[in-house]
CSV table of C-alpha atoms in Angstrom, one decimal:
chain,number,residue,atom,x,y,z
A,753,UNK,CA,-131.4,5.0,43.9
A,754,UNK,CA,-130.5,1.9,46.0
A,755,UNK,CA,-130.3,-1.0,43.6
A,756,UNK,CA,-129.1,-4.4,44.8
A,757,UNK,CA,-125.5,-5.0,43.5
A,758,UNK,CA,-126.6,-8.2,41.7
A,759,UNK,CA,-128.9,-6.1,39.5
A,760,UNK,CA,-126.4,-3.4,38.5
A,761,UNK,CA,-125.3,-5.5,35.5
A,762,UNK,CA,-129.0,-5.7,34.4
A,763,UNK,CA,-129.4,-1.9,34.7
A,764,UNK,CA,-126.3,-1.3,32.7
A,765,UNK,CA,-127.5,-3.8,30.1
A,766,UNK,CA,-131.0,-2.3,29.9
A,767,UNK,CA,-129.5,1.2,29.5
A,768,UNK,CA,-127.1,0.1,26.8
A,769,UNK,CA,-129.7,-1.7,24.8
A,770,UNK,CA,-132.2,1.3,25.0
A,771,UNK,CA,-129.5,3.8,24.0
A,772,UNK,CA,-128.5,1.6,21.1
A,773,UNK,CA,-132.1,1.2,19.9
A,774,UNK,CA,-132.7,5.0,20.2
A,775,UNK,CA,-129.7,5.5,17.9
A,776,UNK,CA,-131.2,3.0,15.5
A,777,UNK,CA,-128.1,0.8,15.7
A,778,UNK,CA,-128.0,-3.0,15.3
A,779,UNK,CA,-125.8,-5.2,17.4
A,780,UNK,CA,-123.6,-5.7,14.4
A,781,UNK,CA,-123.2,-1.9,13.9
A,782,UNK,CA,-122.4,-1.4,17.6
A,783,UNK,CA,-119.9,-4.2,17.4
A,784,UNK,CA,-118.1,-2.6,14.5
A,785,UNK,CA,-117.9,0.8,16.0
A,786,UNK,CA,-116.9,-0.4,19.5
A,787,UNK,CA,-114.5,-3.2,18.5
A,788,UNK,CA,-116.3,-5.6,20.8
A,789,UNK,CA,-117.8,-8.9,19.6
A,790,UNK,CA,-121.6,-9.3,19.0
A,791,UNK,CA,-121.8,-12.1,21.5
A,792,UNK,CA,-120.1,-10.1,24.2
A,793,UNK,CA,-122.4,-7.1,23.7
A,794,UNK,CA,-125.4,-9.4,23.7
A,795,UNK,CA,-124.3,-10.8,27.1
A,796,UNK,CA,-123.8,-7.3,28.4
A,797,UNK,CA,-127.3,-6.3,27.3
A,798,UNK,CA,-128.8,-9.3,29.0
A,799,UNK,CA,-127.2,-8.4,32.3
A,800,UNK,CA,-124.9,-11.4,32.3
A,801,UNK,CA,-121.6,-9.4,32.2
A,802,UNK,CA,-120.4,-6.0,33.3
A,803,UNK,CA,-117.6,-4.6,31.1
A,804,UNK,CA,-114.4,-3.1,32.4
A,805,UNK,CA,-113.7,0.6,32.1
A,806,UNK,CA,-111.9,0.5,28.7
A,807,UNK,CA,-114.8,-1.4,27.2
A,808,UNK,CA,-117.3,1.0,28.7
A,809,UNK,CA,-115.4,3.9,27.1
A,810,UNK,CA,-115.5,2.1,23.7
A,811,UNK,CA,-119.3,1.5,24.0
A,812,UNK,CA,-119.9,5.1,25.1
A,813,UNK,CA,-117.9,6.4,22.1
A,814,UNK,CA,-119.8,4.1,19.7
A,815,UNK,CA,-123.2,5.3,20.8
A,816,UNK,CA,-122.0,8.9,21.3
A,817,UNK,CA,-122.7,9.4,25.0
A,818,UNK,CA,-120.3,10.2,27.7
A,819,UNK,CA,-118.9,7.7,30.2
A,820,UNK,CA,-120.8,9.0,33.2
A,821,UNK,CA,-124.2,8.9,31.4
A,822,UNK,CA,-123.7,5.2,30.5
A,823,UNK,CA,-122.6,4.0,34.0
A,824,UNK,CA,-125.3,6.1,35.8
A,825,UNK,CA,-128.0,3.9,37.5
A,826,UNK,CA,-130.6,6.4,36.3
A,827,UNK,CA,-132.9,4.8,33.6
A,828,UNK,CA,-135.0,6.6,31.1
A,829,UNK,CA,-138.6,7.5,31.9
A,830,UNK,CA,-139.8,4.5,29.8
A,831,UNK,CA,-137.8,2.1,32.0
A,832,UNK,CA,-138.7,3.7,35.4
A,833,UNK,CA,-141.1,0.9,36.4
A,834,UNK,CA,-138.3,-1.6,36.0
A,835,UNK,CA,-136.0,0.7,37.9
A,836,UNK,CA,-138.6,0.8,40.8
A,837,UNK,CA,-138.9,-3.0,40.7
A,838,UNK,CA,-135.1,-3.5,40.9
A,839,UNK,CA,-134.6,-0.9,43.6
A,840,UNK,CA,-137.3,-2.6,45.8
A,841,UNK,CA,-136.6,-5.6,47.9
A,842,UNK,CA,-139.1,-7.8,46.1
A,843,UNK,CA,-136.7,-9.6,43.7
A,844,UNK,CA,-134.0,-10.1,46.4
A,845,UNK,CA,-136.3,-11.2,49.2
A,846,UNK,CA,-139.0,-13.2,47.4
A,847,UNK,CA,-137.6,-16.7,46.8
A,848,UNK,CA,-138.7,-17.0,43.2
A,849,UNK,CA,-137.5,-20.6,42.9
A,850,UNK,CA,-140.3,-21.6,45.2
A,851,UNK,CA,-142.7,-20.6,42.4
A,852,UNK,CA,-140.7,-22.4,39.7
A,853,UNK,CA,-139.0,-19.2,38.5
A,854,UNK,CA,-135.3,-19.1,37.8
A,855,UNK,CA,-134.2,-15.5,38.8
A,856,UNK,CA,-131.7,-15.6,35.9
A,857,UNK,CA,-134.5,-16.3,33.5
A,858,UNK,CA,-136.6,-13.5,34.9
A,859,UNK,CA,-133.8,-11.0,34.4
A,860,UNK,CA,-133.3,-12.2,30.9
A,861,UNK,CA,-137.0,-11.6,30.1
A,862,UNK,CA,-136.6,-8.1,31.5
A,863,UNK,CA,-133.7,-7.5,29.2
A,864,UNK,CA,-135.2,-9.0,26.1
A,865,UNK,CA,-138.1,-6.5,25.7
A,866,UNK,CA,-137.4,-3.8,28.3
A,867,UNK,CA,-140.0,-1.2,27.1
A,868,UNK,CA,-142.9,-3.7,26.8
A,869,UNK,CA,-142.0,-5.4,30.1
A,870,UNK,CA,-141.6,-1.9,31.7
A,871,UNK,CA,-145.2,-1.0,30.7
A,872,UNK,CA,-146.5,-4.3,32.2
A,873,UNK,CA,-144.6,-3.8,35.4
A,874,UNK,CA,-145.8,-0.2,35.6
A,875,UNK,CA,-149.4,-1.5,35.2
A,876,UNK,CA,-148.9,-3.9,38.1
A,877,UNK,CA,-147.4,-1.2,40.3
A,878,UNK,CA,-150.3,1.1,39.5
A,879,UNK,CA,-152.8,-1.6,40.4
A,880,UNK,CA,-151.0,-2.2,43.7
A,881,UNK,CA,-151.0,1.6,44.5
A,882,UNK,CA,-154.7,1.9,43.7
A,883,UNK,CA,-155.5,-1.0,46.0
A,884,UNK,CA,-153.1,0.3,48.7
A,885,UNK,CA,-151.1,-2.9,48.6
A,886,UNK,CA,-148.2,-2.6,51.0
A,887,UNK,CA,-145.1,-4.8,50.7
A,888,UNK,CA,-146.4,-6.8,53.7
A,889,UNK,CA,-149.7,-7.6,51.9
A,890,UNK,CA,-147.7,-8.5,48.8
A,891,UNK,CA,-145.7,-11.0,50.9
A,892,UNK,CA,-148.9,-12.5,52.3
A,893,UNK,CA,-150.3,-12.8,48.8
A,894,UNK,CA,-147.2,-14.6,47.7
A,895,UNK,CA,-147.3,-16.9,50.7
A,896,UNK,CA,-150.9,-17.8,50.0
A,897,UNK,CA,-150.1,-18.5,46.3
A,898,UNK,CA,-147.2,-20.8,47.5
A,899,UNK,CA,-149.6,-22.7,49.7
A,900,UNK,CA,-152.2,-23.0,47.0
A,901,UNK,CA,-149.6,-24.3,44.5
A,902,UNK,CA,-148.9,-27.2,46.9
A,903,UNK,CA,-152.5,-27.9,47.9
A,904,UNK,CA,-151.5,-26.6,51.3
A,905,UNK,CA,-149.9,-30.0,52.0
A,906,UNK,CA,-146.2,-30.3,52.8
A,907,UNK,CA,-145.0,-33.8,53.3
A,908,UNK,CA,-141.5,-32.8,54.5
A,909,UNK,CA,-142.9,-30.9,57.5
A,910,UNK,CA,-145.4,-33.7,58.2
A,911,UNK,CA,-142.4,-36.1,58.4
A,912,UNK,CA,-140.5,-33.8,60.7
A,913,UNK,CA,-143.5,-33.5,63.0
A,914,UNK,CA,-143.8,-37.3,63.2
A,915,UNK,CA,-140.1,-37.6,63.8
A,916,UNK,CA,-140.4,-35.1,66.7
A,917,UNK,CA,-143.3,-37.1,68.2
A,918,UNK,CA,-141.3,-40.3,68.0
A,919,UNK,CA,-138.4,-38.7,69.8
A,920,UNK,CA,-140.7,-37.5,72.5
A,921,UNK,CA,-142.1,-41.0,72.9
A,922,UNK,CA,-145.6,-39.9,72.1
A,923,UNK,CA,-147.8,-43.0,71.8
A,924,UNK,CA,-149.6,-43.6,68.5
A,925,UNK,CA,-153.0,-42.9,70.0
A,926,UNK,CA,-151.8,-40.1,72.3
A,927,UNK,CA,-151.9,-36.3,71.8
A,928,UNK,CA,-149.6,-33.5,73.1
A,929,UNK,CA,-151.5,-31.1,75.3
A,930,UNK,CA,-150.5,-27.6,76.6
A,931,UNK,CA,-148.7,-28.9,79.7
A,932,UNK,CA,-146.6,-31.4,77.6
A,933,UNK,CA,-145.6,-28.7,75.1
A,934,UNK,CA,-144.8,-26.2,77.8
A,935,UNK,CA,-142.6,-28.8,79.6
A,936,UNK,CA,-140.7,-29.5,76.3
A,937,UNK,CA,-140.0,-25.8,75.8
A,938,UNK,CA,-138.8,-25.2,79.4
A,939,UNK,CA,-136.8,-28.4,79.9
A,940,UNK,CA,-135.4,-29.2,76.5
A,941,UNK,CA,-135.1,-25.7,75.0
A,942,UNK,CA,-134.6,-23.8,78.3
A,943,UNK,CA,-137.4,-21.2,77.7
A,944,UNK,CA,-138.7,-18.9,80.4
A,945,UNK,CA,-142.5,-18.5,80.0
A,946,UNK,CA,-144.3,-15.7,81.7
A,947,UNK,CA,-147.5,-13.5,81.1
A,948,UNK,CA,-147.4,-10.2,79.3
A,949,UNK,CA,-147.5,-7.4,81.8
A,950,UNK,CA,-150.3,-5.2,80.3
A,951,UNK,CA,-149.9,-2.5,83.0
A,952,UNK,CA,-146.2,-1.9,82.0
A,953,UNK,CA,-146.8,-2.5,78.3
A,954,UNK,CA,-150.4,-1.7,77.3
A,955,UNK,CA,-149.4,-1.7,73.6
A,956,UNK,CA,-149.1,-5.5,73.8
A,957,UNK,CA,-152.7,-5.9,75.3
A,958,UNK,CA,-154.0,-7.5,72.0
A,959,UNK,CA,-150.8,-9.4,71.1
A,960,UNK,CA,-151.0,-13.1,71.7
A,961,UNK,CA,-147.3,-13.8,72.3
A,962,UNK,CA,-143.9,-12.2,72.2
A,963,UNK,CA,-140.6,-14.1,71.9
A,964,UNK,CA,-137.5,-12.3,73.2
A,965,UNK,CA,-134.0,-13.9,72.8
A,966,UNK,CA,-130.9,-12.3,74.2
A,967,UNK,CA,-127.7,-13.3,76.0
A,968,UNK,CA,-129.5,-14.5,79.1
A,969,UNK,CA,-131.8,-16.9,77.2
A,970,UNK,CA,-135.2,-16.9,75.6
A,971,UNK,CA,-138.4,-15.5,77.1
A,972,UNK,CA,-141.8,-16.3,75.8
A,973,UNK,CA,-144.4,-13.8,76.9
A,974,UNK,CA,-148.0,-15.0,76.7
A,975,UNK,CA,-151.2,-13.0,76.8
A,976,UNK,CA,-153.0,-13.8,80.1
A,977,UNK,CA,-156.4,-13.9,78.4
A,978,UNK,CA,-155.6,-16.8,76.0
A,979,UNK,CA,-157.2,-20.2,76.5
A,980,UNK,CA,-155.3,-23.4,77.1
A,981,UNK,CA,-155.8,-24.4,73.5
A,982,UNK,CA,-154.4,-21.1,72.1
A,983,UNK,CA,-151.4,-21.4,74.4
A,984,UNK,CA,-150.8,-25.0,73.2
A,985,UNK,CA,-150.6,-23.8,69.6
A,986,UNK,CA,-148.2,-21.0,70.4
A,987,UNK,CA,-145.9,-23.6,72.2
A,988,UNK,CA,-146.1,-25.9,69.2
A,989,UNK,CA,-145.2,-23.1,66.8
A,990,UNK,CA,-142.2,-22.1,69.0
A,991,UNK,CA,-141.0,-25.7,69.0
A,992,UNK,CA,-141.5,-25.7,65.2
A,993,UNK,CA,-139.1,-22.8,64.9
A,994,UNK,CA,-136.5,-24.6,66.9
A,995,UNK,CA,-136.9,-28.1,65.6
A,996,UNK,CA,-136.9,-27.0,62.0
A,997,UNK,CA,-134.0,-24.6,62.7
A,998,UNK,CA,-135.7,-21.6,61.3
A,999,UNK,CA,-133.5,-18.6,62.2
A,1000,UNK,CA,-135.2,-15.7,60.5
A,1001,UNK,CA,-138.4,-15.4,62.4
A,1002,UNK,CA,-141.3,-13.3,63.6
A,1003,UNK,CA,-141.1,-12.5,67.3
A,1004,UNK,CA,-144.9,-11.9,67.2
A,1005,UNK,CA,-147.5,-12.5,64.6
A,1006,UNK,CA,-148.3,-8.7,64.4
A,1007,UNK,CA,-148.3,-7.6,60.8
A,1008,UNK,CA,-146.2,-4.5,61.6
A,1009,UNK,CA,-143.2,-6.8,62.3
A,1010,UNK,CA,-143.1,-8.6,59.0
A,1011,UNK,CA,-139.8,-7.4,57.4
A,1012,UNK,CA,-139.3,-10.0,54.7
A,1013,UNK,CA,-141.0,-12.9,52.9
A,1014,UNK,CA,-138.6,-15.3,54.5
A,1015,UNK,CA,-140.0,-14.3,57.9
A,1016,UNK,CA,-143.6,-15.0,56.8
A,1017,UNK,CA,-142.6,-18.3,55.2
A,1018,UNK,CA,-140.7,-19.5,58.3
A,1019,UNK,CA,-143.7,-18.5,60.4
A,1020,UNK,CA,-146.0,-20.5,58.2
A,1021,UNK,CA,-143.6,-23.6,58.4
A,1022,UNK,CA,-143.4,-23.3,62.2
A,1023,UNK,CA,-147.2,-23.0,62.4
A,1024,UNK,CA,-147.7,-25.9,60.1
A,1025,UNK,CA,-145.4,-28.0,62.3
A,1026,UNK,CA,-147.2,-26.9,65.4
A,1027,UNK,CA,-150.6,-28.0,63.9
A,1028,UNK,CA,-149.1,-31.3,62.8
A,1029,UNK,CA,-147.8,-32.3,66.2
A,1030,UNK,CA,-151.0,-31.3,67.9
A,1031,UNK,CA,-153.5,-32.6,65.3
A,1032,UNK,CA,-151.8,-35.8,64.2
A,1033,UNK,CA,-152.7,-36.8,60.7
A,1034,UNK,CA,-152.6,-40.5,61.7
A,1035,UNK,CA,-155.6,-39.8,64.0
A,1036,UNK,CA,-157.3,-37.0,62.0
A,1037,UNK,CA,-157.7,-38.9,58.7
A,1038,UNK,CA,-159.7,-41.8,60.1
A,1039,UNK,CA,-161.8,-39.4,62.2
A,1040,UNK,CA,-162.7,-37.4,59.2
A,1041,UNK,CA,-163.4,-40.5,57.2
A,1042,UNK,CA,-165.9,-41.6,59.9
A,1043,UNK,CA,-167.6,-38.2,59.9
A,1044,UNK,CA,-168.0,-38.2,56.1
A,1045,UNK,CA,-169.6,-41.7,56.3
A,1046,UNK,CA,-172.4,-40.4,58.5
A,1047,UNK,CA,-175.9,-40.5,57.0
A,1048,UNK,CA,-177.0,-37.4,58.8
A,1049,UNK,CA,-175.5,-34.0,59.4
A,1050,UNK,CA,-174.2,-33.9,63.1
A,1051,UNK,CA,-172.3,-30.7,63.8
A,1052,UNK,CA,-171.9,-31.6,67.5
A,1053,UNK,CA,-169.5,-34.4,66.3
A,1054,UNK,CA,-167.3,-31.9,64.6
A,1055,UNK,CA,-167.2,-29.7,67.7
A,1056,UNK,CA,-166.3,-32.8,69.7
A,1057,UNK,CA,-163.4,-33.5,67.3
A,1058,UNK,CA,-162.1,-30.0,67.9
A,1059,UNK,CA,-162.2,-30.6,71.7
A,1060,UNK,CA,-160.7,-34.1,71.3
A,1061,UNK,CA,-157.7,-32.7,69.4
A,1062,UNK,CA,-157.3,-29.9,71.9
A,1063,UNK,CA,-157.4,-27.3,69.2
A,1064,UNK,CA,-159.4,-24.3,67.9
A,1065,UNK,CA,-161.9,-24.2,65.1
A,1066,UNK,CA,-159.5,-22.2,63.0
A,1067,UNK,CA,-156.6,-24.6,63.5
A,1068,UNK,CA,-158.9,-27.6,62.9
A,1069,UNK,CA,-160.3,-26.1,59.6
A,1070,UNK,CA,-156.8,-25.2,58.5
A,1071,UNK,CA,-155.6,-28.7,59.3
A,1072,UNK,CA,-158.5,-30.1,57.2
A,1073,UNK,CA,-157.2,-28.0,54.3
A,1074,UNK,CA,-153.9,-29.9,54.6
A,1075,UNK,CA,-155.4,-33.4,54.5
A,1076,UNK,CA,-158.5,-33.2,52.3
A,1077,UNK,CA,-156.7,-32.9,49.0
A,1078,UNK,CA,-154.1,-35.5,49.8
A,1079,UNK,CA,-156.2,-38.2,51.5
A,1080,UNK,CA,-159.7,-37.7,50.2
A,1081,UNK,CA,-159.2,-36.3,46.7
A,1082,UNK,CA,-161.2,-33.2,47.7
A,1083,UNK,CA,-159.0,-30.5,46.1
A,1084,UNK,CA,-161.5,-27.8,45.3
A,1085,UNK,CA,-161.9,-26.1,48.6
A,1086,UNK,CA,-161.5,-22.7,50.2
A,1087,UNK,CA,-160.8,-21.5,53.7
A,1088,UNK,CA,-161.9,-18.1,55.0
A,1089,UNK,CA,-162.0,-16.2,58.3
A,1090,UNK,CA,-164.3,-13.3,59.1
A,1091,UNK,CA,-164.3,-10.9,62.1
A,1092,UNK,CA,-167.3,-9.1,63.5
A,1093,UNK,CA,-168.0,-7.0,66.6
A,1094,UNK,CA,-171.2,-7.9,68.5
A,1095,UNK,CA,-174.2,-5.9,67.3
A,1096,UNK,CA,-172.5,-4.5,64.2
A,1097,UNK,CA,-173.5,-5.4,60.6
A,1098,UNK,CA,-169.9,-5.1,59.4
A,1099,UNK,CA,-167.8,-8.1,58.5
A,1100,UNK,CA,-164.1,-8.1,57.6
A,1101,UNK,CA,-162.5,-11.0,55.8
A,1102,UNK,CA,-159.1,-11.4,57.5
A,1103,UNK,CA,-157.9,-14.6,55.8
A,1104,UNK,CA,-158.7,-16.6,52.7
A,1105,UNK,CA,-157.1,-19.4,50.8
A,1106,UNK,CA,-158.3,-21.2,47.7
A,1107,UNK,CA,-157.2,-24.7,46.8
A,1108,UNK,CA,-159.5,-24.6,43.8
A,1109,UNK,CA,-160.2,-23.3,40.3
A,1110,UNK,CA,-163.4,-21.9,41.7
A,1111,UNK,CA,-162.7,-18.7,43.6
A,1112,UNK,CA,-165.6,-18.0,46.0
A,1113,UNK,CA,-165.7,-16.2,48.3
A,1114,UNK,CA,-163.0,-13.6,47.6
A,1115,UNK,CA,-161.7,-10.4,49.1
A,1116,UNK,CA,-163.4,-7.4,47.7
A,1117,UNK,CA,-162.7,-3.7,48.2
A,1118,UNK,CA,-165.5,-1.3,49.2
A,1119,UNK,CA,-168.3,-3.9,48.6
A,1120,UNK,CA,-170.6,-5.7,50.9
A,1121,UNK,CA,-170.3,-9.5,51.2
A,1122,UNK,CA,-173.4,-11.5,50.7
A,1123,UNK,CA,-175.3,-11.6,54.0
A,1124,UNK,CA,-176.7,-15.1,53.0
A,1125,UNK,CA,-173.3,-16.7,53.6
A,1126,UNK,CA,-173.3,-19.0,56.6
A,1127,UNK,CA,-169.9,-17.5,57.5
A,1128,UNK,CA,-171.8,-14.3,58.3
A,1129,UNK,CA,-175.1,-15.6,59.6
A,1130,UNK,CA,-173.3,-17.7,62.2
A,1131,UNK,CA,-171.6,-14.6,63.5
A,1132,UNK,CA,-175.0,-13.0,63.9
A,1133,UNK,CA,-176.2,-16.1,65.8
A,1134,UNK,CA,-173.2,-15.9,68.2
A,1135,UNK,CA,-173.8,-12.1,68.7
A,1136,UNK,CA,-177.4,-12.8,69.8
A,1137,UNK,CA,-176.1,-15.4,72.3
A,1138,UNK,CA,-173.7,-12.9,73.8
A,1139,UNK,CA,-176.2,-10.1,73.9
A,1140,UNK,CA,-178.6,-12.4,75.7
A,1141,UNK,CA,-175.9,-12.9,78.4
A,1142,UNK,CA,-175.7,-16.6,77.6
A,1143,UNK,CA,-172.3,-18.4,78.0
A,1144,UNK,CA,-170.5,-18.1,74.7
A,1145,UNK,CA,-169.6,-21.4,73.0
A,1146,UNK,CA,-168.4,-22.7,69.8
A,1147,UNK,CA,-171.1,-22.8,67.2
A,1148,UNK,CA,-171.1,-25.0,64.1
A,1149,UNK,CA,-173.4,-24.6,61.1
A,1150,UNK,CA,-173.4,-25.9,57.5
A,1151,UNK,CA,-175.0,-24.7,54.3
A,1152,UNK,CA,-175.2,-25.9,50.7
A,1153,UNK,CA,-174.6,-22.6,48.9
A,1154,UNK,CA,-175.5,-22.2,45.3
A,1155,UNK,CA,-174.0,-19.2,43.5
A,1156,UNK,CA,-176.7,-17.5,41.5
A,1157,UNK,CA,-174.7,-16.5,38.5
A,1158,UNK,CA,-172.6,-19.7,37.9
A,1159,UNK,CA,-174.8,-22.3,39.7
A,1160,UNK,CA,-171.7,-23.6,41.4
A,1161,UNK,CA,-172.6,-25.3,44.6
A,1162,UNK,CA,-170.5,-25.6,47.8
A,1163,UNK,CA,-170.9,-27.3,51.1
A,1164,UNK,CA,-169.7,-24.6,53.5
A,1165,UNK,CA,-169.1,-25.6,57.2
A,1166,UNK,CA,-168.6,-22.7,59.5
A,1167,UNK,CA,-167.6,-22.3,63.1
A,1168,UNK,CA,-167.9,-19.2,65.3
A,1169,UNK,CA,-166.5,-18.3,68.7
A,1170,UNK,CA,-165.4,-15.2,70.6
A,1171,UNK,CA,-161.9,-14.0,69.6
A,1172,UNK,CA,-159.9,-13.8,72.7
A,1173,UNK,CA,-158.4,-11.5,74.0
A,1174,UNK,CA,-160.3,-8.7,72.2
A,1175,UNK,CA,-163.7,-7.9,73.9
A,1176,UNK,CA,-166.9,-8.3,71.9
A,1177,UNK,CA,-165.0,-9.5,68.8
A,1178,UNK,CA,-166.2,-12.7,67.3
A,1179,UNK,CA,-164.6,-14.8,64.5
A,1180,UNK,CA,-166.0,-17.3,62.1
A,1181,UNK,CA,-163.8,-19.7,60.2
A,1182,UNK,CA,-165.2,-21.7,57.2
A,1183,UNK,CA,-164.3,-24.5,55.0
A,1184,UNK,CA,-166.0,-24.6,51.6
A,1185,UNK,CA,-166.0,-27.8,49.5
A,1186,UNK,CA,-167.0,-27.6,45.9
A,1187,UNK,CA,-169.7,-30.1,45.2
A,1188,UNK,CA,-168.9,-32.0,42.0
A,1189,UNK,CA,-170.1,-35.5,41.3
A,1190,UNK,CA,-167.1,-37.2,42.9
A,1191,UNK,CA,-167.2,-35.2,46.1
A,1192,UNK,CA,-171.0,-35.7,46.5
A,1193,UNK,CA,-170.3,-39.4,46.6
A,1194,UNK,CA,-167.9,-39.0,49.5
A,1195,UNK,CA,-170.2,-37.0,51.8
A,1196,UNK,CA,-172.9,-39.4,52.9
A,1197,UNK,CA,-174.8,-36.8,54.9
A,1198,UNK,CA,-175.2,-34.4,52.0
A,1199,UNK,CA,-178.9,-35.1,51.3
A,1200,UNK,CA,-179.9,-34.8,55.0
A,1201,UNK,CA,-183.0,-32.4,55.0
A,1202,UNK,CA,-181.5,-30.8,58.2
A,1203,UNK,CA,-178.8,-29.3,55.9
A,1204,UNK,CA,-179.8,-25.8,54.8
A,1205,UNK,CA,-179.7,-24.9,51.1
A,1206,UNK,CA,-179.5,-21.2,50.0
A,1207,UNK,CA,-178.8,-19.2,46.9
A,1208,UNK,CA,-175.9,-16.8,47.5
A,1209,UNK,CA,-173.7,-14.4,45.6
A,1210,UNK,CA,-170.4,-12.7,46.0
A,1211,UNK,CA,-171.5,-9.2,47.1
A,1212,UNK,CA,-174.7,-7.1,47.1
A,1213,UNK,CA,-173.2,-4.8,44.5
A,1214,UNK,CA,-173.0,-7.7,42.0
A,1215,UNK,CA,-176.2,-9.6,42.9
A,1216,UNK,CA,-179.3,-10.0,40.6
A,1217,UNK,CA,-181.5,-11.3,43.4
A,1218,UNK,CA,-183.6,-8.1,43.8
A,1219,UNK,CA,-186.1,-9.5,46.3
A,1220,UNK,CA,-183.3,-10.5,48.8
A,1221,UNK,CA,-184.3,-9.5,52.3
A,1222,UNK,CA,-180.7,-9.5,53.5
A,1223,UNK,CA,-179.5,-7.0,50.8
A,1224,UNK,CA,-177.8,-3.9,52.3
A,1225,UNK,CA,-176.5,-2.2,49.2
A,1226,UNK,CA,-177.8,-1.6,45.7
A,1227,UNK,CA,-176.5,-3.8,42.8
A,1228,UNK,CA,-174.6,-0.8,41.3
A,1229,UNK,CA,-171.8,-2.9,39.7
A,1230,UNK,CA,-174.4,-5.3,38.1
A,1231,UNK,CA,-176.4,-2.3,36.9
A,1232,UNK,CA,-173.3,-0.7,35.4
A,1233,UNK,CA,-172.5,-4.0,33.7
A,1234,UNK,CA,-176.0,-4.3,32.2
A,1235,UNK,CA,-175.8,-0.7,31.0
A,1236,UNK,CA,-172.5,-1.3,29.3
A,1237,UNK,CA,-173.9,-4.4,27.6
A,1238,UNK,CA,-176.9,-2.5,26.3
A,1239,UNK,CA,-174.5,0.1,24.9
A,1240,UNK,CA,-172.4,-2.5,23.2
A,1241,UNK,CA,-175.5,-4.0,21.6
A,1242,UNK,CA,-176.6,-0.6,20.3
A,1243,UNK,CA,-173.2,0.0,18.9
A,1244,UNK,CA,-173.2,-3.4,17.1
A,1245,UNK,CA,-176.6,-2.6,15.5
A,1246,UNK,CA,-175.3,0.8,14.2
A,1247,UNK,CA,-172.1,-0.8,12.8
A,1248,UNK,CA,-173.9,-3.6,11.1
């Protein structure tokens, strides 16, 4: 079993404590039999100290086991889940301090009640296995939690982006476009930029970019099918890696390459920097304030803002998630992204983030998302445009969505466009804003009759709206819940 050297002390301590308890010995009794002080044994059991050979012999003799058994890294069956955790790279690679956790305190918790903690860890591992959670998905979940903890706003990166813009002599009302960013990469960072050769490397046909650094310099390979806006973001992210001095990096955003949490975190920081230099907060905040002050819902103005900032709907929505909590006090929001192939009634949620105590929508397994969501209906609209051989364009729709069970209401703004470079694949990105009293006052267009209102739910399997025309699956989970409730009522009657 490969256990990080830093955790060997903890394994020894856990093992000593479990053997002592199995023998029914107190710390005082072990102290008397081994000749070691209670405080010293306590520190050993907490994983703070690793004893020398003579003291290990004394402890082994006191609890009546041989030396090799005591120093072996093999833990008992009851402690196997903790052993699995320690032998994984989760504790060593996940920067626990980012989440306000002192690693030393975590190890002390593990040592205080090893059997109980082991059962809890085992439960988490079992859940992860049942849901096929790979270490990469765990890292992505941890990164998403980190973003949510900070309302997805990072002042330090914002300041670094503004410092970079000042150094580049970018005027207060000016924006960096693709050509400017490409020039910076080539002239200041000595990058070579060239298209991906799909004929020689067909496996990279759907990869947007690939960064290769060796003794001869740095090459940035770009997918030839990307738009100018997509290339600009890639250039901005590359500059982010360099300007923020982020060494441990992804060379492509393909999931298969993610080897550590640090790589994903650095990719997020570089991407945040890229968005901040392209979509300047000094220009975005007043533009959004003006839009919120409109008396009528005007989606074309949002689309125009996307074009003005030379960005994509996804980057624009994501940038909104940075500034809405900080500058508008709108801090109960969600961001989601769905993929859909033209002509198919199948939708995959590929990204979600909640800066909210309300958690809709959410990723579900083996269920069908509510077909009343504007995030899905807008994809159907775009699919019809493409099937009709009309020129594809960015679509924008909004909907006031009221969840049937909770009566929570959201304003959901969705954009849809083809997902280059994959043929017939469309993507929708959505920003959901929870409509409490304070937020309603900030959105002047909210009562515009042109704004559609619909009742929605999470999934068909959980929905009580039986006359729904869009339903594509029976409410099996809801029916099971009702059946269990009736059973509980019947049991209570019998008991009483």
